[in-house]
Amino acid sequence: MKLKVITVLFLVLGLNAKGQTAFDIASSSKDWNLVLKDKGTKEWTKNWTLDGKFASVENSQKGMHFIAGPELRKDAHHAVLWTKESYDGDIKIEYDYTRTDNENRWVNILYIQATGDGEGEYETDIAKWAKLREVPAMKTYFENMNALHISYAAFGNEGDGTFYVRARRYPKPNNKSFDITRISPSYDQKGYFKSGQTYHITVVKADSRLSFKMESKDGEEFFTWDLSKVEPMTSGRIGLRHMYGRSAIYRNFKVYTK
């Protein structure tokens, strides 16, 4: 039994190392074109729109401080920032992230190439149904959008010490559990983000692989997911979700495509 566990562990580590090599090659490619650059120090409404009645965004020399509503377990206090532009094809996203809350519950989410599912009022262009997201309930997004999702700086809802990094593919089919959206593997008890510490985040979606890298003075951690069996995302907006009670400063936000 121990030998089997060790063998599986080495296989996982080997696949992750292989994935990081592919990530490093893809990330450093000279084919990337910079299509968005936002230092976060100037008026945020130039590049972003906001879902959430009780959220706020403040620009300063430190960056763009994005703050969700304070009342917990009330959907109106969630918040999502969306890029005004949509981005096609392979995509690389980089930014500096500094958590400013002290919560040990709830999650931050990065949405990648989000569109509406095209059914009824949920048009492909999500800007056309922004009013339906003034109360940004989670299910409005995962039931009615096509998007990739990465949970990070993410904690279990009970404050029991659980934290993780996970990827998902929307939408959730009707009458199915939310778990069906999850893309393996789930990185449980990995990727801890300390409050007040700055992390450089790099995300690459290319060649049927999604990768997420976090770097700080403590070192780096790397996470990767195989998208070869996942319906591909080809175009859409980028979104930043904070669940109620969560806040962070974003600086030097960059998007590249090719």
PDB file of C-alpha atoms in Angstrom:
ATOM      1  CA  MET A   1       0.000   0.000   0.000  1.00  0.00           C
ATOM      2  CA  LYS A   2       2.787   2.437   0.941  1.00  0.00           C
ATOM      3  CA  LEU A   3       4.609   1.660  -2.305  1.00  0.00           C
ATOM      4  CA  LYS A   4       1.448   2.382  -4.303  1.00  0.00           C
ATOM      5  CA  VAL A   5       0.959   5.727  -2.546  1.00  0.00           C
ATOM      6  CA  ILE A   6       4.593   6.692  -3.156  1.00  0.00           C
ATOM      7  CA  THR A   7       4.316   5.694  -6.832  1.00  0.00           C
ATOM      8  CA  VAL A   8       1.186   7.808  -7.306  1.00  0.00           C
ATOM      9  CA  LEU A   9       2.868  10.744  -5.543  1.00  0.00           C
ATOM     10  CA  PHE A  10       5.870  10.592  -7.858  1.00  0.00           C
ATOM     11  CA  LEU A  11       3.593  10.410 -10.895  1.00  0.00           C
ATOM     12  CA  VAL A  12       1.690  13.498  -9.747  1.00  0.00           C
ATOM     13  CA  LEU A  13       4.903  15.374  -9.016  1.00  0.00           C
ATOM     14  CA  GLY A  14       6.266  14.360 -12.403  1.00  0.00           C
ATOM     15  CA  LEU A  15       3.168  15.560 -14.227  1.00  0.00           C
ATOM     16  CA  ASN A  16       3.239  18.845 -12.306  1.00  0.00           C
ATOM     17  CA  ALA A  17       6.925  19.362 -13.138  1.00  0.00           C
ATOM     18  CA  LYS A  18       6.175  18.631 -16.795  1.00  0.00           C
ATOM     19  CA  GLY A  19       3.275  21.076 -16.643  1.00  0.00           C
ATOM     20  CA  GLN A  20       5.467  23.788 -15.141  1.00  0.00           C
ATOM     21  CA  THR A  21       8.050  23.317 -17.869  1.00  0.00           C
ATOM     22  CA  ALA A  22       5.322  23.738 -20.484  1.00  0.00           C
ATOM     23  CA  PHE A  23       4.014  26.762 -18.565  1.00  0.00           C
ATOM     24  CA  ASP A  24       7.455  28.399 -18.467  1.00  0.00           C
ATOM     25  CA  ILE A  25       7.855  27.899 -22.207  1.00  0.00           C
ATOM     26  CA  ALA A  26       4.362  29.205 -22.970  1.00  0.00           C
ATOM     27  CA  SER A  27       4.616  32.136 -20.566  1.00  0.00           C
ATOM     28  CA  SER A  28       7.939  33.333 -21.973  1.00  0.00           C
ATOM     29  CA  SER A  29       6.857  33.071 -25.620  1.00  0.00           C
ATOM     30  CA  LYS A  30       7.609  36.135 -27.727  1.00  0.00           C
ATOM     31  CA  ASP A  31       4.277  35.663 -29.522  1.00  0.00           C
ATOM     32  CA  TRP A  32       2.245  37.278 -26.729  1.00  0.00           C
ATOM     33  CA  ASN A  33       0.736  40.681 -27.493  1.00  0.00           C
ATOM     34  CA  LEU A  34       0.003  43.053 -24.609  1.00  0.00           C
ATOM     35  CA  VAL A  35      -3.655  44.106 -24.952  1.00  0.00           C
ATOM     36  CA  LEU A  36      -4.390  45.530 -21.483  1.00  0.00           C
ATOM     37  CA  LYS A  37      -2.092  47.313 -19.030  1.00  0.00           C
ATOM     38  CA  ASP A  38      -3.577  48.846 -15.881  1.00  0.00           C
ATOM     39  CA  LYS A  39      -1.281  49.946 -13.054  1.00  0.00           C
ATOM     40  CA  GLY A  40      -4.325  50.312 -10.820  1.00  0.00           C
ATOM     41  CA  THR A  41      -3.356  53.823  -9.771  1.00  0.00           C
ATOM     42  CA  LYS A  42      -5.755  55.759 -12.016  1.00  0.00           C
ATOM     43  CA  GLU A  43      -9.534  55.827 -12.467  1.00  0.00           C
ATOM     44  CA  TRP A  44     -10.709  52.219 -12.485  1.00  0.00           C
ATOM     45  CA  THR A  45     -13.777  52.840 -14.631  1.00  0.00           C
ATOM     46  CA  LYS A  46     -11.563  53.271 -17.711  1.00  0.00           C
ATOM     47  CA  ASN A  47     -11.011  49.530 -17.967  1.00  0.00           C
ATOM     48  CA  TRP A  48     -13.558  47.919 -15.616  1.00  0.00           C
ATOM     49  CA  THR A  49     -17.243  47.624 -14.771  1.00  0.00           C
ATOM     50  CA  LEU A  50     -18.637  46.558 -11.413  1.00  0.00           C
ATOM     51  CA  ASP A  51     -21.313  44.076 -10.325  1.00  0.00           C
ATOM     52  CA  GLY A  52     -22.521  44.560  -6.759  1.00  0.00           C
ATOM     53  CA  LYS A  53     -24.514  47.286  -5.012  1.00  0.00           C
ATOM     54  CA  PHE A  54     -22.397  47.340  -1.870  1.00  0.00           C
ATOM     55  CA  ALA A  55     -18.913  46.977  -3.357  1.00  0.00           C
ATOM     56  CA  SER A  56     -16.343  49.745  -3.708  1.00  0.00           C
ATOM     57  CA  VAL A  57     -13.198  50.354  -5.740  1.00  0.00           C
ATOM     58  CA  GLU A  58     -10.563  52.882  -4.698  1.00  0.00           C
ATOM     59  CA  ASN A  59      -7.474  53.886  -6.682  1.00  0.00           C
ATOM     60  CA  SER A  60      -4.278  55.030  -4.996  1.00  0.00           C
ATOM     61  CA  GLN A  61      -0.542  54.803  -5.565  1.00  0.00           C
ATOM     62  CA  LYS A  62      -0.738  51.334  -3.991  1.00  0.00           C
ATOM     63  CA  GLY A  63      -3.082  50.101  -6.726  1.00  0.00           C
ATOM     64  CA  MET A  64      -6.763  49.333  -7.209  1.00  0.00           C
ATOM     65  CA  HIS A  65      -8.382  48.425  -3.884  1.00  0.00           C
ATOM     66  CA  PHE A  66     -11.417  46.237  -4.552  1.00  0.00           C
ATOM     67  CA  ILE A  67     -13.702  45.760  -1.536  1.00  0.00           C
ATOM     68  CA  ALA A  68     -16.803  43.553  -1.413  1.00  0.00           C
ATOM     69  CA  GLY A  69     -19.772  44.365   0.792  1.00  0.00           C
ATOM     70  CA  PRO A  70     -19.388  43.766   4.544  1.00  0.00           C
ATOM     71  CA  GLU A  71     -22.538  41.752   5.327  1.00  0.00           C
ATOM     72  CA  LEU A  72     -21.828  38.044   5.271  1.00  0.00           C
ATOM     73  CA  ARG A  73     -24.158  35.474   3.696  1.00  0.00           C
ATOM     74  CA  LYS A  74     -26.050  38.192   1.792  1.00  0.00           C
ATOM     75  CA  ASP A  75     -25.745  37.834  -1.978  1.00  0.00           C
ATOM     76  CA  ALA A  76     -26.018  41.578  -2.569  1.00  0.00           C
ATOM     77  CA  HIS A  77     -22.648  41.983  -0.826  1.00  0.00           C
ATOM     78  CA  HIS A  78     -20.709  39.837  -3.291  1.00  0.00           C
ATOM     79  CA  ALA A  79     -18.810  41.791  -5.954  1.00  0.00           C
ATOM     80  CA  VAL A  80     -17.321  41.243  -9.416  1.00  0.00           C
ATOM     81  CA  LEU A  81     -15.104  43.516 -11.494  1.00  0.00           C
ATOM     82  CA  TRP A  82     -15.222  42.880 -15.254  1.00  0.00           C
ATOM     83  CA  THR A  83     -12.885  44.060 -17.982  1.00  0.00           C
ATOM     84  CA  LYS A  84     -14.697  46.258 -20.476  1.00  0.00           C
ATOM     85  CA  GLU A  85     -13.025  44.408 -23.333  1.00  0.00           C
ATOM     86  CA  SER A  86     -13.268  40.769 -24.400  1.00  0.00           C
ATOM     87  CA  TYR A  87     -10.191  38.742 -25.312  1.00  0.00           C
ATOM     88  CA  ASP A  88      -9.823  36.013 -27.922  1.00  0.00           C
ATOM     89  CA  GLY A  89      -7.739  32.869 -28.201  1.00  0.00           C
ATOM     90  CA  ASP A  90      -4.834  31.928 -25.956  1.00  0.00           C
ATOM     91  CA  ILE A  91      -4.487  34.284 -23.019  1.00  0.00           C
ATOM     92  CA  LYS A  92      -1.956  35.257 -20.338  1.00  0.00           C
ATOM     93  CA  ILE A  93      -2.911  37.316 -17.290  1.00  0.00           C
ATOM     94  CA  GLU A  94      -0.472  38.837 -14.803  1.00  0.00           C
ATOM     95  CA  TYR A  95      -0.990  41.003 -11.729  1.00  0.00           C
ATOM     96  CA  ASP A  96       0.194  41.778  -8.228  1.00  0.00           C
ATOM     97  CA  TYR A  97      -2.294  40.801  -5.551  1.00  0.00           C
ATOM     98  CA  THR A  98      -2.307  41.897  -1.908  1.00  0.00           C
ATOM     99  CA  ARG A  99      -5.046  40.538   0.333  1.00  0.00           C
ATOM    100  CA  THR A 100      -6.370  43.255   2.672  1.00  0.00           C
ATOM    101  CA  ASP A 101      -8.994  41.256   4.567  1.00  0.00           C
ATOM    102  CA  ASN A 102      -8.389  38.954   7.513  1.00  0.00           C
ATOM    103  CA  GLU A 103     -11.147  36.470   6.697  1.00  0.00           C
ATOM    104  CA  ASN A 104     -10.625  32.722   7.071  1.00  0.00           C
ATOM    105  CA  ARG A 105     -13.711  31.963   4.949  1.00  0.00           C
ATOM    106  CA  TRP A 106     -14.978  32.557   1.414  1.00  0.00           C
ATOM    107  CA  VAL A 107     -13.088  32.868  -1.864  1.00  0.00           C
ATOM    108  CA  ASN A 108     -11.637  35.100  -4.529  1.00  0.00           C
ATOM    109  CA  ILE A 109     -12.271  34.002  -8.108  1.00  0.00           C
ATOM    110  CA  LEU A 110     -10.644  34.794 -11.433  1.00  0.00           C
ATOM    111  CA  TYR A 111     -13.091  34.388 -14.329  1.00  0.00           C
ATOM    112  CA  ILE A 112     -11.454  33.763 -17.711  1.00  0.00           C
ATOM    113  CA  GLN A 113     -13.150  34.512 -21.047  1.00  0.00           C
ATOM    114  CA  ALA A 114     -16.670  34.730 -19.689  1.00  0.00           C
ATOM    115  CA  THR A 115     -19.733  35.043 -21.922  1.00  0.00           C
ATOM    116  CA  GLY A 116     -23.423  34.488 -21.408  1.00  0.00           C
ATOM    117  CA  ASP A 117     -24.706  31.034 -22.336  1.00  0.00           C
ATOM    118  CA  GLY A 118     -26.984  32.613 -24.957  1.00  0.00           C
ATOM    119  CA  GLU A 119     -30.201  31.254 -23.473  1.00  0.00           C
ATOM    120  CA  GLY A 120     -33.100  33.698 -23.050  1.00  0.00           C
ATOM    121  CA  GLU A 121     -32.031  36.973 -21.469  1.00  0.00           C
ATOM    122  CA  TYR A 122     -28.507  35.699 -20.757  1.00  0.00           C
ATOM    123  CA  GLU A 123     -27.034  37.012 -24.000  1.00  0.00           C
ATOM    124  CA  THR A 124     -23.505  36.149 -25.089  1.00  0.00           C
ATOM    125  CA  ASP A 125     -22.372  39.717 -24.353  1.00  0.00           C
ATOM    126  CA  ILE A 126     -22.639  39.856 -20.548  1.00  0.00           C
ATOM    127  CA  ALA A 127     -22.715  43.667 -20.616  1.00  0.00           C
ATOM    128  CA  LYS A 128     -26.254  43.405 -22.001  1.00  0.00           C
ATOM    129  CA  TRP A 129     -27.563  41.801 -18.813  1.00  0.00           C
ATOM    130  CA  ALA A 130     -25.504  43.640 -16.216  1.00  0.00           C
ATOM    131  CA  LYS A 131     -28.683  44.707 -14.387  1.00  0.00           C
ATOM    132  CA  LEU A 132     -29.401  41.058 -13.628  1.00  0.00           C
ATOM    133  CA  ARG A 133     -26.123  41.017 -11.687  1.00  0.00           C
ATOM    134  CA  GLU A 134     -26.720  44.053  -9.461  1.00  0.00           C
ATOM    135  CA  VAL A 135     -27.191  41.393  -6.799  1.00  0.00           C
ATOM    136  CA  PRO A 136     -24.271  39.162  -7.841  1.00  0.00           C
ATOM    137  CA  ALA A 137     -25.458  35.806  -6.496  1.00  0.00           C
ATOM    138  CA  MET A 138     -22.983  33.050  -7.325  1.00  0.00           C
ATOM    139  CA  LYS A 139     -25.553  30.914  -9.139  1.00  0.00           C
ATOM    140  CA  THR A 140     -26.333  33.715 -11.603  1.00  0.00           C
ATOM    141  CA  TYR A 141     -22.808  33.220 -12.919  1.00  0.00           C
ATOM    142  CA  PHE A 142     -22.288  29.477 -12.780  1.00  0.00           C
ATOM    143  CA  GLU A 143     -25.753  28.681 -14.174  1.00  0.00           C
ATOM    144  CA  ASN A 144     -25.786  31.243 -17.004  1.00  0.00           C
ATOM    145  CA  MET A 145     -22.211  31.821 -18.153  1.00  0.00           C
ATOM    146  CA  ASN A 146     -19.626  30.040 -20.221  1.00  0.00           C
ATOM    147  CA  ALA A 147     -16.361  30.671 -18.369  1.00  0.00           C
ATOM    148  CA  LEU A 148     -13.277  29.213 -16.809  1.00  0.00           C
ATOM    149  CA  HIS A 149     -12.977  29.886 -13.074  1.00  0.00           C
ATOM    150  CA  ILE A 150      -9.992  29.728 -10.722  1.00  0.00           C
ATOM    151  CA  SER A 151     -10.617  29.935  -6.969  1.00  0.00           C
ATOM    152  CA  TYR A 152      -7.606  31.245  -5.052  1.00  0.00           C
ATOM    153  CA  ALA A 153      -6.973  32.957  -1.718  1.00  0.00           C
ATOM    154  CA  ALA A 154      -9.850  30.562  -1.081  1.00  0.00           C
ATOM    155  CA  PHE A 155     -11.050  29.230   2.252  1.00  0.00           C
ATOM    156  CA  GLY A 156     -13.786  26.833   3.307  1.00  0.00           C
ATOM    157  CA  ASN A 157     -17.057  28.486   4.266  1.00  0.00           C
ATOM    158  CA  GLU A 158     -16.896  27.260   7.858  1.00  0.00           C
ATOM    159  CA  GLY A 159     -13.553  28.787   8.821  1.00  0.00           C
ATOM    160  CA  ASP A 160     -12.207  25.346   9.733  1.00  0.00           C
ATOM    161  CA  GLY A 161      -8.706  25.864   8.351  1.00  0.00           C
ATOM    162  CA  THR A 162      -9.503  24.585   4.861  1.00  0.00           C
ATOM    163  CA  PHE A 163      -7.900  26.424   1.935  1.00  0.00           C
ATOM    164  CA  TYR A 164      -7.367  25.479  -1.710  1.00  0.00           C
ATOM    165  CA  VAL A 165      -6.841  26.394  -5.369  1.00  0.00           C
ATOM    166  CA  ARG A 166      -9.418  24.988  -7.831  1.00  0.00           C
ATOM    167  CA  ALA A 167     -10.486  25.377 -11.445  1.00  0.00           C
ATOM    168  CA  ARG A 168     -14.013  25.065 -12.825  1.00  0.00           C
ATOM    169  CA  ARG A 169     -15.822  25.232 -16.164  1.00  0.00           C
ATOM    170  CA  TYR A 170     -19.248  26.921 -16.351  1.00  0.00           C
ATOM    171  CA  PRO A 171     -22.151  26.543 -16.826  1.00  0.00           C
ATOM    172  CA  LYS A 172     -23.461  24.002 -14.359  1.00  0.00           C
ATOM    173  CA  PRO A 173     -25.969  21.698 -16.080  1.00  0.00           C
ATOM    174  CA  ASN A 174     -29.496  21.769 -14.702  1.00  0.00           C
ATOM    175  CA  ASN A 175     -30.235  19.309 -11.894  1.00  0.00           C
ATOM    176  CA  LYS A 176     -26.518  18.627 -11.364  1.00  0.00           C
ATOM    177  CA  SER A 177     -24.304  19.330  -8.364  1.00  0.00           C
ATOM    178  CA  PHE A 178     -21.953  22.317  -8.517  1.00  0.00           C
ATOM    179  CA  ASP A 179     -19.129  19.796  -8.113  1.00  0.00           C
ATOM    180  CA  ILE A 180     -19.623  18.704 -11.717  1.00  0.00           C
ATOM    181  CA  THR A 181     -18.035  21.995 -12.828  1.00  0.00           C
ATOM    182  CA  ARG A 182     -14.734  21.154 -11.111  1.00  0.00           C
ATOM    183  CA  ILE A 183     -11.680  20.379 -13.248  1.00  0.00           C
ATOM    184  CA  SER A 184      -9.257  17.921 -11.639  1.00  0.00           C
ATOM    185  CA  PRO A 185      -7.071  18.119  -9.693  1.00  0.00           C
ATOM    186  CA  SER A 186      -8.230  20.098  -6.655  1.00  0.00           C
ATOM    187  CA  TYR A 187      -5.216  21.537  -4.828  1.00  0.00           C
ATOM    188  CA  ASP A 188      -6.405  21.166  -1.246  1.00  0.00           C
ATOM    189  CA  GLN A 189      -4.337  22.771   1.533  1.00  0.00           C
ATOM    190  CA  LYS A 190      -2.196  24.371  -1.178  1.00  0.00           C
ATOM    191  CA  GLY A 191      -1.791  27.995  -2.216  1.00  0.00           C
ATOM    192  CA  TYR A 192      -2.150  29.909   1.043  1.00  0.00           C
ATOM    193  CA  PHE A 193      -2.266  33.690   0.624  1.00  0.00           C
ATOM    194  CA  LYS A 194      -1.206  35.690   3.679  1.00  0.00           C
ATOM    195  CA  SER A 195      -3.052  38.898   4.436  1.00  0.00           C
ATOM    196  CA  GLY A 196      -0.931  41.983   3.738  1.00  0.00           C
ATOM    197  CA  GLN A 197       1.649  40.143   1.617  1.00  0.00           C
ATOM    198  CA  THR A 198       2.031  40.868  -2.099  1.00  0.00           C
ATOM    199  CA  TYR A 199       1.928  37.953  -4.544  1.00  0.00           C
ATOM    200  CA  HIS A 200       2.693  38.079  -8.238  1.00  0.00           C
ATOM    201  CA  ILE A 201       0.148  35.969 -10.100  1.00  0.00           C
ATOM    202  CA  THR A 202       0.585  34.607 -13.622  1.00  0.00           C
ATOM    203  CA  VAL A 203      -2.173  32.674 -15.385  1.00  0.00           C
ATOM    204  CA  VAL A 204      -1.807  31.076 -18.799  1.00  0.00           C
ATOM    205  CA  LYS A 205      -4.544  29.386 -20.826  1.00  0.00           C
ATOM    206  CA  ALA A 206      -2.926  27.874 -23.920  1.00  0.00           C
ATOM    207  CA  ASP A 207      -2.544  24.549 -25.736  1.00  0.00           C
ATOM    208  CA  SER A 208      -5.365  22.819 -23.832  1.00  0.00           C
ATOM    209  CA  ARG A 209      -3.824  23.673 -20.458  1.00  0.00           C
ATOM    210  CA  LEU A 210      -4.695  26.166 -17.746  1.00  0.00           C
ATOM    211  CA  SER A 211      -1.932  27.133 -15.304  1.00  0.00           C
ATOM    212  CA  PHE A 212      -1.724  29.385 -12.257  1.00  0.00           C
ATOM    213  CA  LYS A 213       1.517  30.502 -10.603  1.00  0.00           C
ATOM    214  CA  MET A 214       1.869  32.512  -7.388  1.00  0.00           C
ATOM    215  CA  GLU A 215       5.181  34.089  -6.352  1.00  0.00           C
ATOM    216  CA  SER A 216       6.119  36.012  -3.205  1.00  0.00           C
ATOM    217  CA  LYS A 217       9.010  36.490  -0.810  1.00  0.00           C
ATOM    218  CA  ASP A 218       8.122  33.041   0.573  1.00  0.00           C
ATOM    219  CA  GLY A 219       8.774  31.357  -2.783  1.00  0.00           C
ATOM    220  CA  GLU A 220       6.413  30.112  -5.466  1.00  0.00           C
ATOM    221  CA  GLU A 221       3.654  27.563  -5.995  1.00  0.00           C
ATOM    222  CA  PHE A 222       2.371  26.249  -9.291  1.00  0.00           C
ATOM    223  CA  PHE A 223      -0.989  24.720 -10.256  1.00  0.00           C
ATOM    224  CA  THR A 224      -2.078  23.275 -13.572  1.00  0.00           C
ATOM    225  CA  TRP A 225      -5.129  21.653 -15.179  1.00  0.00           C
ATOM    226  CA  ASP A 226      -5.574  19.653 -18.380  1.00  0.00           C
ATOM    227  CA  LEU A 227      -8.326  21.203 -20.529  1.00  0.00           C
ATOM    228  CA  SER A 228      -8.188  18.649 -23.338  1.00  0.00           C
ATOM    229  CA  LYS A 229     -11.506  17.091 -22.249  1.00  0.00           C
ATOM    230  CA  VAL A 230     -13.141  20.417 -21.357  1.00  0.00           C
ATOM    231  CA  GLU A 231     -15.240  22.356 -23.846  1.00  0.00           C
ATOM    232  CA  PRO A 232     -12.862  25.126 -24.994  1.00  0.00           C
ATOM    233  CA  MET A 233     -13.196  28.803 -24.176  1.00  0.00           C
ATOM    234  CA  THR A 234     -12.352  31.023 -27.144  1.00  0.00           C
ATOM    235  CA  SER A 235     -13.406  34.571 -26.258  1.00  0.00           C
ATOM    236  CA  GLY A 236     -14.804  36.631 -23.415  1.00  0.00           C
ATOM    237  CA  ARG A 237     -14.212  39.015 -20.546  1.00  0.00           C
ATOM    238  CA  ILE A 238     -11.994  38.634 -17.508  1.00  0.00           C
ATOM    239  CA  GLY A 239     -13.601  38.992 -14.081  1.00  0.00           C
ATOM    240  CA  LEU A 240     -12.433  39.353 -10.479  1.00  0.00           C
ATOM    241  CA  ARG A 241     -14.885  38.090  -7.833  1.00  0.00           C
ATOM    242  CA  HIS A 242     -14.749  38.791  -4.137  1.00  0.00           C
ATOM    243  CA  MET A 243     -17.271  37.068  -1.949  1.00  0.00           C
ATOM    244  CA  TYR A 244     -18.742  39.159   0.864  1.00  0.00           C
ATOM    245  CA  GLY A 245     -16.172  40.320   3.391  1.00  0.00           C
ATOM    246  CA  ARG A 246     -13.219  39.903   1.023  1.00  0.00           C
ATOM    247  CA  SER A 247     -10.916  42.644  -0.268  1.00  0.00           C
ATOM    248  CA  ALA A 248      -7.574  43.040  -2.030  1.00  0.00           C
ATOM    249  CA  ILE A 249      -5.332  45.483  -3.867  1.00  0.00           C
ATOM    250  CA  TYR A 250      -4.591  44.780  -7.538  1.00  0.00           C
ATOM    251  CA  ARG A 251      -1.617  46.390  -9.261  1.00  0.00           C
ATOM    252  CA  ASN A 252       0.064  46.111 -12.666  1.00  0.00           C
ATOM    253  CA  PHE A 253      -2.778  44.129 -14.206  1.00  0.00           C
ATOM    254  CA  LYS A 254      -1.777  42.922 -17.674  1.00  0.00           C
ATOM    255  CA  VAL A 255      -3.499  40.804 -20.316  1.00  0.00           C
ATOM    256  CA  TYR A 256      -1.731  39.245 -23.291  1.00  0.00           C
ATOM    257  CA  THR A 257      -3.209  37.324 -26.215  1.00  0.00           C
ATOM    258  CA  LYS A 258      -1.865  35.549 -29.273  1.00  0.00           C
TER     259      LYS A 258
END
